XYZ file of C-alpha atoms in Angstrom:
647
model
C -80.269 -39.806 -19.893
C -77.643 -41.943 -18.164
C -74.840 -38.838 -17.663
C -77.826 -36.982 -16.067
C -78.428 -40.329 -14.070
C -75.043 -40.609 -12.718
C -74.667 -37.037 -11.819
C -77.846 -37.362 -9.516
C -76.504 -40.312 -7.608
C -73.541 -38.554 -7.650
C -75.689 -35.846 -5.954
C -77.461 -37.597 -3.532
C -74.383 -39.833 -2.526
C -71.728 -36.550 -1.764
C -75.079 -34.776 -0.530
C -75.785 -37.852 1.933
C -71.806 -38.121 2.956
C -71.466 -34.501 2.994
C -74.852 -34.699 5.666
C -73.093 -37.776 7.796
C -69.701 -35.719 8.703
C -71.125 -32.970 9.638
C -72.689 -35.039 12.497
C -69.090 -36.337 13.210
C -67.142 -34.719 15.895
C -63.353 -33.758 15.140
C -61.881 -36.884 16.835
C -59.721 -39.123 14.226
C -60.343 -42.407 13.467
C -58.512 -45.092 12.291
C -61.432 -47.119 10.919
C -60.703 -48.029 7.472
C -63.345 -46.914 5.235
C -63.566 -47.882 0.749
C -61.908 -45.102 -1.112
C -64.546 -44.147 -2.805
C -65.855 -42.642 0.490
C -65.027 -39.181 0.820
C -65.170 -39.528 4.751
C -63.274 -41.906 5.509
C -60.029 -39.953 6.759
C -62.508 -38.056 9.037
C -64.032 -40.250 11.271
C -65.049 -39.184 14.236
C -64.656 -41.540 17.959
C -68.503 -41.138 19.159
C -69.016 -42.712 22.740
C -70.817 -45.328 20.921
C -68.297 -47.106 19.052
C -71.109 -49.510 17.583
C -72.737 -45.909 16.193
C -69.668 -45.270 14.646
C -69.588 -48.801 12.440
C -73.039 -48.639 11.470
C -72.454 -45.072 9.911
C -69.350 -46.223 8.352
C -71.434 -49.840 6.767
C -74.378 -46.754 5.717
C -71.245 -45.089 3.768
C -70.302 -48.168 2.150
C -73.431 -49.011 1.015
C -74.695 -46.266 -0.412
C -71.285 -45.280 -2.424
C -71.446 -49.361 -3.375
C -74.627 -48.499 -4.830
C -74.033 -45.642 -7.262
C -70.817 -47.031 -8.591
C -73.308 -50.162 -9.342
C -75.994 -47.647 -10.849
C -73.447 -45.724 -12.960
C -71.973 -48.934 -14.384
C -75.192 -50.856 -15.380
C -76.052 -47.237 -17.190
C -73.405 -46.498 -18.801
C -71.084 -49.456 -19.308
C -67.390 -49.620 -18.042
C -65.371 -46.151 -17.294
C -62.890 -44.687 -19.597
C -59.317 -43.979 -17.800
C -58.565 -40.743 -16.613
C -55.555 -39.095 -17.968
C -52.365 -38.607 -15.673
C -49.411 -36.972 -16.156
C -46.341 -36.585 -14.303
C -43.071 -36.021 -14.008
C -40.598 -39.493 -13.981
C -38.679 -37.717 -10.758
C -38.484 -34.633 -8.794
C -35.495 -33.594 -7.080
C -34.983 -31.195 -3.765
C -31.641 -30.424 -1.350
C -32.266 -32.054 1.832
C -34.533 -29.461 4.564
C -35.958 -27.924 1.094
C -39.485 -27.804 -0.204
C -40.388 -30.395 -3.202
C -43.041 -29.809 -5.232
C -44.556 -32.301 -7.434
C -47.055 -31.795 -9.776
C -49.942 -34.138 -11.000
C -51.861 -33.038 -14.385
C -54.951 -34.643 -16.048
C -57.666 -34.641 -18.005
C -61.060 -35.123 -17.484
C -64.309 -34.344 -19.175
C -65.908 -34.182 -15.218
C -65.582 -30.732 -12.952
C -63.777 -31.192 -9.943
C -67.268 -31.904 -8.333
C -67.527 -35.362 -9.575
C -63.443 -35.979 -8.964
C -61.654 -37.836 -5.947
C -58.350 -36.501 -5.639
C -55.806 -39.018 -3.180
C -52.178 -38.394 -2.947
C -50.366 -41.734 -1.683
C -46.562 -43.130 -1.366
C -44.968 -46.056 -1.494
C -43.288 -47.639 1.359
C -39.780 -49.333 1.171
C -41.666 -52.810 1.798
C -43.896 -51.652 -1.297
C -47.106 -50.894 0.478
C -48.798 -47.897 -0.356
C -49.962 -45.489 2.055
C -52.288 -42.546 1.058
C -51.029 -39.240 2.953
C -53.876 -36.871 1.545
C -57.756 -37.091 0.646
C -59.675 -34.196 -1.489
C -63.290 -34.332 -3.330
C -65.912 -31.774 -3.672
C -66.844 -31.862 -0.195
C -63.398 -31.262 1.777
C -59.435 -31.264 1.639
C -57.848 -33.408 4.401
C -54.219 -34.504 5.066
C -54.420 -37.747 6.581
C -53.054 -37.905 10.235
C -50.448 -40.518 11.668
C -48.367 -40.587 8.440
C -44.767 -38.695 8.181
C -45.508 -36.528 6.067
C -49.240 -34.888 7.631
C -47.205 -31.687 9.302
C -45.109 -31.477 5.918
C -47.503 -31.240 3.103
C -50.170 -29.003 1.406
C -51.767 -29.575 -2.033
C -52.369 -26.511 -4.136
C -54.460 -26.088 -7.196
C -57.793 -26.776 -7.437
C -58.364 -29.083 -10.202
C -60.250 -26.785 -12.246
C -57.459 -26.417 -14.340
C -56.480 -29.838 -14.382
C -53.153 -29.174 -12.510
C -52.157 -29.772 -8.857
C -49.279 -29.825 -6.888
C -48.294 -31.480 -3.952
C -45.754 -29.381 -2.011
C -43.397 -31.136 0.978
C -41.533 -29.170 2.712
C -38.251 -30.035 5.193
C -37.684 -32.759 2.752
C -35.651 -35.750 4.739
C -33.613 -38.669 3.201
C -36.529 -41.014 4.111
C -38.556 -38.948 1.723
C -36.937 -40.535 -1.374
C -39.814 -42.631 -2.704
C -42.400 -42.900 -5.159
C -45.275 -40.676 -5.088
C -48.789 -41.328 -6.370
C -51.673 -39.000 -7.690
C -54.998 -41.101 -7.923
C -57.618 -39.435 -9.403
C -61.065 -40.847 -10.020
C -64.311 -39.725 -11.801
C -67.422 -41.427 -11.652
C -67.690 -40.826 -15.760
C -64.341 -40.877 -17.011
C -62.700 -43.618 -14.718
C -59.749 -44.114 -12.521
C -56.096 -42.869 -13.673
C -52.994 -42.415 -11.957
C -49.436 -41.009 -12.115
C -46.079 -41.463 -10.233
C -43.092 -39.800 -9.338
C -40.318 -40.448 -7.227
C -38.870 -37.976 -5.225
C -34.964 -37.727 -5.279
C -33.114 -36.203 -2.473
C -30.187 -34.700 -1.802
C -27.089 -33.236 0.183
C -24.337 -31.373 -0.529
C -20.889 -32.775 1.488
C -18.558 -31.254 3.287
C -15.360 -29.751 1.584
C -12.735 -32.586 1.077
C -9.944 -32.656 2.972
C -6.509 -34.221 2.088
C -3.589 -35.359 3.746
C 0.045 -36.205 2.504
C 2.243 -38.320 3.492
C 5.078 -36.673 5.645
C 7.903 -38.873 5.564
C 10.178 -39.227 2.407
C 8.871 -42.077 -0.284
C 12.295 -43.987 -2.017
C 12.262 -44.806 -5.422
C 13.618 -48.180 -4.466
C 10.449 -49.680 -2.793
C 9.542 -52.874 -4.301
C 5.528 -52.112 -2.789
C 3.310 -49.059 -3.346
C 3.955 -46.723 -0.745
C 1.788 -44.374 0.923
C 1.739 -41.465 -0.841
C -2.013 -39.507 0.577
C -5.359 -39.905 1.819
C -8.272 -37.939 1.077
C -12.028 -37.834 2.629
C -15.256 -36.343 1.793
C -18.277 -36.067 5.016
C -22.150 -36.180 4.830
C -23.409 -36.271 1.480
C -26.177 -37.930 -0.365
C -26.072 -39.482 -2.383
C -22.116 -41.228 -2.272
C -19.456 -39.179 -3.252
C -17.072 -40.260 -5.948
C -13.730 -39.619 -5.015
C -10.872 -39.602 -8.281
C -6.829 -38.597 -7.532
C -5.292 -36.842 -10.280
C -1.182 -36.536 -10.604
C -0.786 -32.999 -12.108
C -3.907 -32.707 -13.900
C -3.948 -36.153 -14.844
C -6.612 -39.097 -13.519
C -4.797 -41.679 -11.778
C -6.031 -45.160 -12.478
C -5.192 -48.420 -10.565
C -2.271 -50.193 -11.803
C -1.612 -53.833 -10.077
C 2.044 -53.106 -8.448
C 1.695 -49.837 -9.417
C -0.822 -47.654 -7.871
C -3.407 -48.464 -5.687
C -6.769 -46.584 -4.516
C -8.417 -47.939 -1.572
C -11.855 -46.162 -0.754
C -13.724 -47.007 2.179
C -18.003 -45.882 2.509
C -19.458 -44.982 6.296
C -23.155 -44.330 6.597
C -23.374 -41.566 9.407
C -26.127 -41.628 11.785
C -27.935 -39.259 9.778
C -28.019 -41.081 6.923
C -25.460 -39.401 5.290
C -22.292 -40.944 3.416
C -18.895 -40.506 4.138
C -15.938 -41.461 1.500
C -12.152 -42.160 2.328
C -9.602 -42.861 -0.082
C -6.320 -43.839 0.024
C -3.726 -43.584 -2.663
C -0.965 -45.901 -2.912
C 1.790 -45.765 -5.537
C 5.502 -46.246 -6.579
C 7.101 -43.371 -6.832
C 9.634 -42.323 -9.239
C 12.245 -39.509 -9.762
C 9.901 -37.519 -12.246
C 7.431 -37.538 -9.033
C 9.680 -35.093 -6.858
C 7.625 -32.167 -8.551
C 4.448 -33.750 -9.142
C 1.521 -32.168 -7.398
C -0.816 -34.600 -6.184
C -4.891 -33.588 -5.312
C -8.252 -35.165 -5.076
C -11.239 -34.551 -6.890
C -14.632 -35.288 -5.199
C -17.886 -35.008 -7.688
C -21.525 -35.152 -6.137
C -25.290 -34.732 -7.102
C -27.346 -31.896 -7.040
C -31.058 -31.477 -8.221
C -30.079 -31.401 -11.937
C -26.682 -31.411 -11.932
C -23.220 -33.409 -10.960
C -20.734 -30.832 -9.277
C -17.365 -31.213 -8.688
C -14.392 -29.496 -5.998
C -10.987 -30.092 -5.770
C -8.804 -30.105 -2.668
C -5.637 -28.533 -2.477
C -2.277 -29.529 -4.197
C 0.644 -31.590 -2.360
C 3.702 -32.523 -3.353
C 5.779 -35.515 -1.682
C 9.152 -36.140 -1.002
C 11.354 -38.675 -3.282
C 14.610 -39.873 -2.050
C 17.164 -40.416 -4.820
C 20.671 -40.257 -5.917
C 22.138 -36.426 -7.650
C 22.379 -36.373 -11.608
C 21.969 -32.703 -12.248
C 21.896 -29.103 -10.825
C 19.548 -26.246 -11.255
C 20.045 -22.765 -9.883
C 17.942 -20.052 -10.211
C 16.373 -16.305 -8.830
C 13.468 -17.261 -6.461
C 13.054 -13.927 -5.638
C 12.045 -11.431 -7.083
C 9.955 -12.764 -9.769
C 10.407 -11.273 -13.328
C 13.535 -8.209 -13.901
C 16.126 -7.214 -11.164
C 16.144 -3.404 -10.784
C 19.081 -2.115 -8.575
C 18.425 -1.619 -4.519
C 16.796 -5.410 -4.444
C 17.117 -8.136 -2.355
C 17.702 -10.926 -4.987
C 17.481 -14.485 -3.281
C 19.147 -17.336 -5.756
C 18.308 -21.256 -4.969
C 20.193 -23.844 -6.117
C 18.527 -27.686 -5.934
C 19.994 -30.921 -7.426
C 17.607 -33.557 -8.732
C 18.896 -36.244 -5.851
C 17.494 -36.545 -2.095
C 17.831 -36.346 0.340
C 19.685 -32.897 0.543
C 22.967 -34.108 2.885
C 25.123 -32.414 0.372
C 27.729 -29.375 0.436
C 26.383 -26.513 -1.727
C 29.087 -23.653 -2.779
C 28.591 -20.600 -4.606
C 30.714 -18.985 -7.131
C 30.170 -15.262 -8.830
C 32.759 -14.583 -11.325
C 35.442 -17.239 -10.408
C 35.028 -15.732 -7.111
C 33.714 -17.917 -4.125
C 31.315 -16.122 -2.105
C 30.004 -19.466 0.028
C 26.681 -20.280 1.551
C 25.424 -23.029 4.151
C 22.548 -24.179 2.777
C 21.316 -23.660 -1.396
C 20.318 -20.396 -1.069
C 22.137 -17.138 -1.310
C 20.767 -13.459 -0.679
C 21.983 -10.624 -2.278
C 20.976 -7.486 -0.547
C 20.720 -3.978 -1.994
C 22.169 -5.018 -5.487
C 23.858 -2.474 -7.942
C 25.026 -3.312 -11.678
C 28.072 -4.535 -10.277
C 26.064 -7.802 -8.746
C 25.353 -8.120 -12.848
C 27.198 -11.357 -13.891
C 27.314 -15.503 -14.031
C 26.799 -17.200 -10.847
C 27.447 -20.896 -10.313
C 26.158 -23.567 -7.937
C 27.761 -26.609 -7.285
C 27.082 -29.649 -5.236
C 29.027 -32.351 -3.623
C 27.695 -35.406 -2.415
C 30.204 -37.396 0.378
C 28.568 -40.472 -0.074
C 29.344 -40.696 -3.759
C 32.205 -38.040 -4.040
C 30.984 -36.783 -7.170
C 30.348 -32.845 -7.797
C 27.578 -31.607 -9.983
C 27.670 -27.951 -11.169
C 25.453 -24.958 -12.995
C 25.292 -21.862 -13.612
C 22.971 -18.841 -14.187
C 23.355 -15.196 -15.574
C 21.940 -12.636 -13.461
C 20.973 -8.974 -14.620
C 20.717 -5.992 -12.293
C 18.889 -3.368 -14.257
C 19.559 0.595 -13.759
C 17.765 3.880 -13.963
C 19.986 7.320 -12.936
C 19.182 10.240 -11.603
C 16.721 12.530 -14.193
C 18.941 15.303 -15.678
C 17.067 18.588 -16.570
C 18.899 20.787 -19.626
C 17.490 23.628 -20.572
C 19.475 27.542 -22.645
C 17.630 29.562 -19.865
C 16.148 29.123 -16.967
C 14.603 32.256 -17.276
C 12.001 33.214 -20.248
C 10.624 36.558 -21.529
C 7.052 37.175 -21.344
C 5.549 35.886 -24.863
C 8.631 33.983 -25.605
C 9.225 30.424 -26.194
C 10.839 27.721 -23.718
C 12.423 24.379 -24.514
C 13.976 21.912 -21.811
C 14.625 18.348 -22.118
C 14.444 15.732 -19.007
C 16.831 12.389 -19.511
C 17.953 9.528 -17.219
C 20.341 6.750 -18.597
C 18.753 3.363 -18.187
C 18.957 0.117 -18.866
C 15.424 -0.096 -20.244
C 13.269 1.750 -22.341
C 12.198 4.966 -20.346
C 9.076 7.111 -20.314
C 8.744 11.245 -19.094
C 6.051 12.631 -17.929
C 6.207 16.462 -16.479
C 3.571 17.741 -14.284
C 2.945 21.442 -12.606
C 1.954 21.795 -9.219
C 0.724 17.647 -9.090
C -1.151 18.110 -12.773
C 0.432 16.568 -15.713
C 1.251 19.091 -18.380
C 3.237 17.032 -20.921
C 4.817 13.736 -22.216
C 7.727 12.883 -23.590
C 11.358 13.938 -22.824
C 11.057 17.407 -24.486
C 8.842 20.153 -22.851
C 8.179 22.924 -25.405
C 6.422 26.337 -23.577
C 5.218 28.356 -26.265
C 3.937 32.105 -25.457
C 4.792 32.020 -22.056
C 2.931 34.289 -19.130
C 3.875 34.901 -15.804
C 0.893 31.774 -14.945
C 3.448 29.433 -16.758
C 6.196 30.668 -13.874
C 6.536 28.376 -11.610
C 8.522 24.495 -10.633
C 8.251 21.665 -12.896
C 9.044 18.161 -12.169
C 10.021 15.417 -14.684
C 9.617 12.223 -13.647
C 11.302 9.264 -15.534
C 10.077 6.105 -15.471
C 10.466 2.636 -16.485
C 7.424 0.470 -17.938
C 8.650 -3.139 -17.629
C 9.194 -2.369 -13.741
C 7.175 -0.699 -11.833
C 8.807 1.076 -8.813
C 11.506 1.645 -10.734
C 11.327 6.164 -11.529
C 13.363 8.663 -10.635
C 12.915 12.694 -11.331
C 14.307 15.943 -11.376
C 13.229 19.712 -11.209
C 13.210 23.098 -12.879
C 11.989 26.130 -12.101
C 11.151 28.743 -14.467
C 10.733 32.575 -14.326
C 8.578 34.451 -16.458
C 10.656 38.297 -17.152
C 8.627 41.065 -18.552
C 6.995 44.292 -17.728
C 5.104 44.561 -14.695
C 0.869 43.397 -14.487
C -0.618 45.532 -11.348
C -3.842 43.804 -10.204
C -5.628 46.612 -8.819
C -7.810 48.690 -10.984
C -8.149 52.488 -10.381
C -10.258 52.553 -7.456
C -12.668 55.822 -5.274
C -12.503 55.118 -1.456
C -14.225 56.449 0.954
C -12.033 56.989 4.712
C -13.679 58.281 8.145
C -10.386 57.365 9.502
C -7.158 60.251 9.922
C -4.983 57.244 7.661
C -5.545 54.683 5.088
C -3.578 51.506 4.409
C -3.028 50.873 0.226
C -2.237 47.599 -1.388
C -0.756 47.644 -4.495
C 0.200 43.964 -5.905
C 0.749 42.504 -9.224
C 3.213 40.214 -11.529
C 6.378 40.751 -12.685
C 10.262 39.942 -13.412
C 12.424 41.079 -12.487
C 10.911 42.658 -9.050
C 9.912 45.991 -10.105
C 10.352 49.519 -8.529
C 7.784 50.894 -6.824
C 6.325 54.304 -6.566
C 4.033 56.018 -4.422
C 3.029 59.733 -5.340
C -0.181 61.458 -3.742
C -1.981 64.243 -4.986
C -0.262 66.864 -1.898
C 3.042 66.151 -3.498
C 4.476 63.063 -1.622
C 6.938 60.673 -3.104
C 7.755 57.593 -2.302
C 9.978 54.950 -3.721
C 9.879 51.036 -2.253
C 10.991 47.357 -3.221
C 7.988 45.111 -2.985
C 7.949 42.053 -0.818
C 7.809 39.049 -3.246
C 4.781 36.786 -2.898
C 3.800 33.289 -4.060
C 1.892 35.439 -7.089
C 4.698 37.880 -7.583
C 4.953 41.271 -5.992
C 3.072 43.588 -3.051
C 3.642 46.886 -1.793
C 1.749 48.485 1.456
C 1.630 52.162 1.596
C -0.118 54.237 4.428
C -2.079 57.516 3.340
C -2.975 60.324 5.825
C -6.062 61.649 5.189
C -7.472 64.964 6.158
C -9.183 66.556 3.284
C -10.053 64.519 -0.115
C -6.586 63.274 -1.369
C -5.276 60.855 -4.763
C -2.397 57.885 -4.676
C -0.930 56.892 -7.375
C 0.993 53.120 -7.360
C 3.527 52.660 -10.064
C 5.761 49.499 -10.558
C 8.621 49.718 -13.005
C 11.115 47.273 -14.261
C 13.457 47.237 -17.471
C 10.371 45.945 -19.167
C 7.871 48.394 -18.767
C 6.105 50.169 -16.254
C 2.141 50.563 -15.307
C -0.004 51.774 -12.299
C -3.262 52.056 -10.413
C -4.970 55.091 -8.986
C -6.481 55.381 -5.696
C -9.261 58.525 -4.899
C -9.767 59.010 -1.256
C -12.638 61.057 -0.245
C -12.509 61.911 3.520
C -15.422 61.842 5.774
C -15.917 63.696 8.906
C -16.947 61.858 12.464
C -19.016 64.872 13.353
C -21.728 63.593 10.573
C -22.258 59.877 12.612
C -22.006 61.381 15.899
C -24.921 62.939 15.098
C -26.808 60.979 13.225
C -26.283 58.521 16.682
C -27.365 61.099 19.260
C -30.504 61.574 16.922
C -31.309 58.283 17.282
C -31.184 58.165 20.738
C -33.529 60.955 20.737
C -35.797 59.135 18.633
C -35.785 55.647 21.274
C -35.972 57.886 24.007
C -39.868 59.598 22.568
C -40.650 55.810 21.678
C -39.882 54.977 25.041
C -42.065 57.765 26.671
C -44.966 57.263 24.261
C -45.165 53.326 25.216
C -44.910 53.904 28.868
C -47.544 56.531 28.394
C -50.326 54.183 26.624
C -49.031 51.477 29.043
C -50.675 53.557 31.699
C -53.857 54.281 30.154
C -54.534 50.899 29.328
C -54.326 51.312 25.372
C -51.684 49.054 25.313
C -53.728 46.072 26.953
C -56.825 46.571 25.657
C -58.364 47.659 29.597
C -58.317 50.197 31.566
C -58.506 47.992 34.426
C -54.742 47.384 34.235
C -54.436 50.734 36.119
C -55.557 49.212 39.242
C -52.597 47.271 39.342
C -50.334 50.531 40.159
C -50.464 52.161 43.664
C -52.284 55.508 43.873
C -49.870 58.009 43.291
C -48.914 56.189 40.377
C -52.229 56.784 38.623
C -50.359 60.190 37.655
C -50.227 60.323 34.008
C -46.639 60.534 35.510
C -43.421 59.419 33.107
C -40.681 58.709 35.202
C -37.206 58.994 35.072
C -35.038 57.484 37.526
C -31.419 58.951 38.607
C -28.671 57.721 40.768
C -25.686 59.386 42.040
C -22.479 57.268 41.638
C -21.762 57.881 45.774
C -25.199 57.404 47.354
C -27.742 54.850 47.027
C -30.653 57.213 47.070
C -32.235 57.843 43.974
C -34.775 60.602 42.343
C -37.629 59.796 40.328
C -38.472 63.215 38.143
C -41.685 63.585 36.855
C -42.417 65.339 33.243
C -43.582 68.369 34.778
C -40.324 68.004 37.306
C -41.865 67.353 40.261
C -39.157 65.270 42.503
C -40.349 61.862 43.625
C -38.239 59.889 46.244
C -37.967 55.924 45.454
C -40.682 55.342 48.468
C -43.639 57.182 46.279
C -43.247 54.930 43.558
């Protein structure tokens, strides 16, 4: 009896409230109304300001009164359960979303739904309003163009979305939800923003550092723009953290606040250098926040400049990088361990001095003769001492390819062997290949059966595995003997022409002898022209009655031939099959004309009236000209002449 009670008031209170803003007009208020008034956000400015306030005490009142009623009934309200998440995190200009879930026994008609925030100062300040009667963001607040609220409660999950999130949004959210059975409960989260910063940027030092500073010098500074929260910035010394050392090394980081909010980090590293740091690579790492995460980016590497005294020598082959193949340019540095570099470098190649102003020499276009022991040495005029080393260098070789084969030349069916070899200074590979295709591998190609296809050029090409540019090749062509392979089969032609032009082509090696013989006792004996396919021969047949060719090709090999039966044809037969056919046009013609003028073709005889009178003679006409006058003669069927002015 007392639920049922308190869902009536309930009733008549949301009915009642629901009845009072829909007399409101659309003008905001700021008049501050009890939050368990459903209207207060949407209070209207009447003309009557006193109206206003006495609507707004009528609110008060009659929501004062149910919450009495409901809590004489049934005692005091349970809490309302409220989850949420501890934070939620979004880039800077993204969309948040944070969600508020409960559980209540009510529907989502007896629930007031407020979202609020706190303010740095620790007010709170409510920035949205829903129950069963409307959804409002309240006005005047930062966030009432940013937000919307999705869910409808039903499901005991909601989710308040910002969007364009700034750095002023990072605060502490609150989802206040309130039956009238089940009580008041609430959740927070806080809202954690951020930006990604710009890529670092570094900067060494560009003078020289000595190793005889009694301070920390200078050695780079590094800086990291506009993120949020503060970048961390660390140095590392080839790989490794630096960490400050009194007297020793020396970070020195310096925080602005832009006037976007945003942080900006400089650091500055300070150290004592040593000898060991002439080929240290300095860089600094910069790590940052992300939702979720901590990233981290690196700048680039920098080395500094030492100044100290020579102790040793190194020379070496800066370029190229791995083995020296002849017909390279082969660059050799030589660098003591001292700065700065005001000494005399010399080089030496097989006792031999070959000189240099500065510590590096170029070979160019090397051979195996450049192959040897080089040495650099150094001589410093402020101490007058000399400091030496030496290196081996290696100037690998590949000769030409060498093709051996017994013959060159290969009977058809037989077997060919040729080998393909280059002397190297490396392990070699062979590969041979046929017009572009690879046939084989391996130094030894074995032809087995040969035809006249396998005829042809082959190319071996040598290379070297460990080097890549490094090949050379050779070639060898091979020809196919045995007896000749005419293409032609035998072969009935017809001919309207007085001569005929026979092709007769084939395979074969050597070039074999051709013969022509026709069936009226002609003989003819030819070379053939060789071709990229072997052999042709052309031979021109008169024809006047029905007449046989033979083609036969001969070499020590064998012999075969093709047949050729000519069967003449006589012009007579198309001229008259063509004047026939004239004929034929020229009835067509006359018929057409004929039903033109009688109207069949049209459909109506009217069409006559178009023609002048004399032409309403079932009249064909044929028109003739004379080649030297320009007067012509129309001839009727019945032959009847017509001059061109009776038309």
């Amino acid at each position: 009896m007392c639920i049922m009670f308190t869902h009536k008031s309930l009733s008549l209170s949301l009915s009642l409230t629901h009845s009072l803003s829909l007399s409101l007009s659309h003008t905001h208020t700021h008049t501050h109304i009890p939050s368990l008034s459903p209207v207060a956000p949407l209070v209207h400015s009447f003309t009557d300001t006193l109206t206003q306030r006495r609507i707004a005490m009528a609110l008060r009142d009659v929501s004062s009164l149910l919450l009495g009623l409901l809590v004489l009934c049934c005692g005091a309200w349970a809490d309302v359960q409220v989850n949420m998440e501890d934070k939620v995190e979004a880039f800077l200009g993204d969309s948040a979303q944070i969600t508020c879930m409960f559980a209540s026994d009510d529907g989502i008609g007896a629930m007031i739904m407020q979202w609020l925030y706190v303010t740095r100062s620790g007010d709170k300040q409510r920035i949205y309003y829903q129950d069963a009667t409307m959804k409002v963001v309240d006005r005047g607040t930062p966030y009432t163009d940013r937000i919307s609220v999705n869910g409808t409660g039903a499901t005991g999950e909601v989710v308040l979305t910002i969007s364009n999130v700034q750095l002023d949004d990072e605060l502490e959210f609150i989802c206040l939800i309130k039956s009238l059975t089940d009580g008041i409960g609430e959740g927070r989260t806080r809202l954690r923003v951020f930006a990604t910063p710009n890529f670092p940027t570094v900067e060494a030092v560009q003078t020289g550092i000595s190793v005889s500073e009694d301070d920390p010098s200078k050695v780079g500074t590094c800086e990291v723009k506009n993120g949020y929260p503060k970048p961390n910035i660390t140095w590392y010394r080839d790989n490794t953290p630096l960490r400050s050392r009194p007297g020793e090394v020396n970070m020195v980081s310096s925080v602005t606040t832009e006037s976007s909010g945003l942080f900006s980090v400089v650091s500055e590293l300070r150290m004592k250098v040593t000898k060991e740091d002439k080929d240290a690579l300095f860089y600094c790492e910069v790590t940052y926040f992300v939702p979720g995460a901590t990233l981290m980016t690196e700048t680039s590497r920098f080395n500094i400049t030492v100044n100290y005294p020579h102790t040793a020598l190194d020379i070496w082959v800066e370029s190229p990088k791995g083995k020296i193949k002849e017909g390279d340019r082969v660059e050799l540095q030589c660098s003591g361990d001292g700065n700065p570099a005001s000494s005399i470098f010399t080089f030496k190649h097989v006792m031999e001095e070959i000189g240099s102003d500065s510590n590096v020499y170029v070979l160019y276009n090397v051979s195996r003769r450049n192959s040897g022991v080089y040495e650099c040495t150094v001589f410093d005029p402020d101490t007058a001492e000399e400091v030496f080393q030496n290196t081996t260098v290696f100037v690998n070789y590949l000769d030409s390819a060498v093709v051996m084969t017994d013959d060159r030349k290969v009977v058809h069916g037989e077997q060919l062997t040729a080998t393909c070899n280059a002397l190297s200074s490396l392990q070699t590979e062979t590969t041979w290949f046929k017009e572009g295709e690879e046939i084989s591998k391996g130094h030894t190609l074995i032809l087995n059966d040969v035809t006249y296809d396998t005829a042809g050029t082959y190319m071996c090409v040598v290379t070297v595995p460990e080097i890549e540019s490094m090949t050379t090749s050779s070639l060898l062509h091979v020809d196919v003997e045995g007896p000749p392979e005419i293409m032609e089969q035998d072969t009935e032609l017809e001919s309207y022409d007085k001569s005929v032009q026979l092709t007769c082509h084939g395979k074969g090696y050597p070039a074999p002898q051709i013969t022509w013989t026709t069936s009226d006792g002609k003989v003819v004996t030819s070379t053939p022209t060789e071709t990229e396919e072997g052999f042709e021969s052309l031979f021109t047949v008169h024809v006047t009655s029905n007449i046989t060719a033979v083609c036969n090709a001969s070499n020590k090999y064998g012999a075969d031939f093709v047949t050729y039966n000519i069967k003449a044809k006589s012009n007579g037969v198309i001229i008259a099959v063509i004047i026939i056919c004239i004929l034929l046009l020229a009835i067509l013609g006359s018929v057409l004309y004929f039903l033109y003028k009688k109207g069949k073709i049209c459909g109506q005889s009217g069409k006559q009236d178009l023609t002048k009178e004399k032409s309403s003679k079932d009249n064909i006409v044929v028109e003739m000209k004379s080649d030297n006058t320009e007067e012509a003669i129309l001839l009727g069927v019945n032959g009847e002449k017509l001059l061109t002015s009776d038309q």
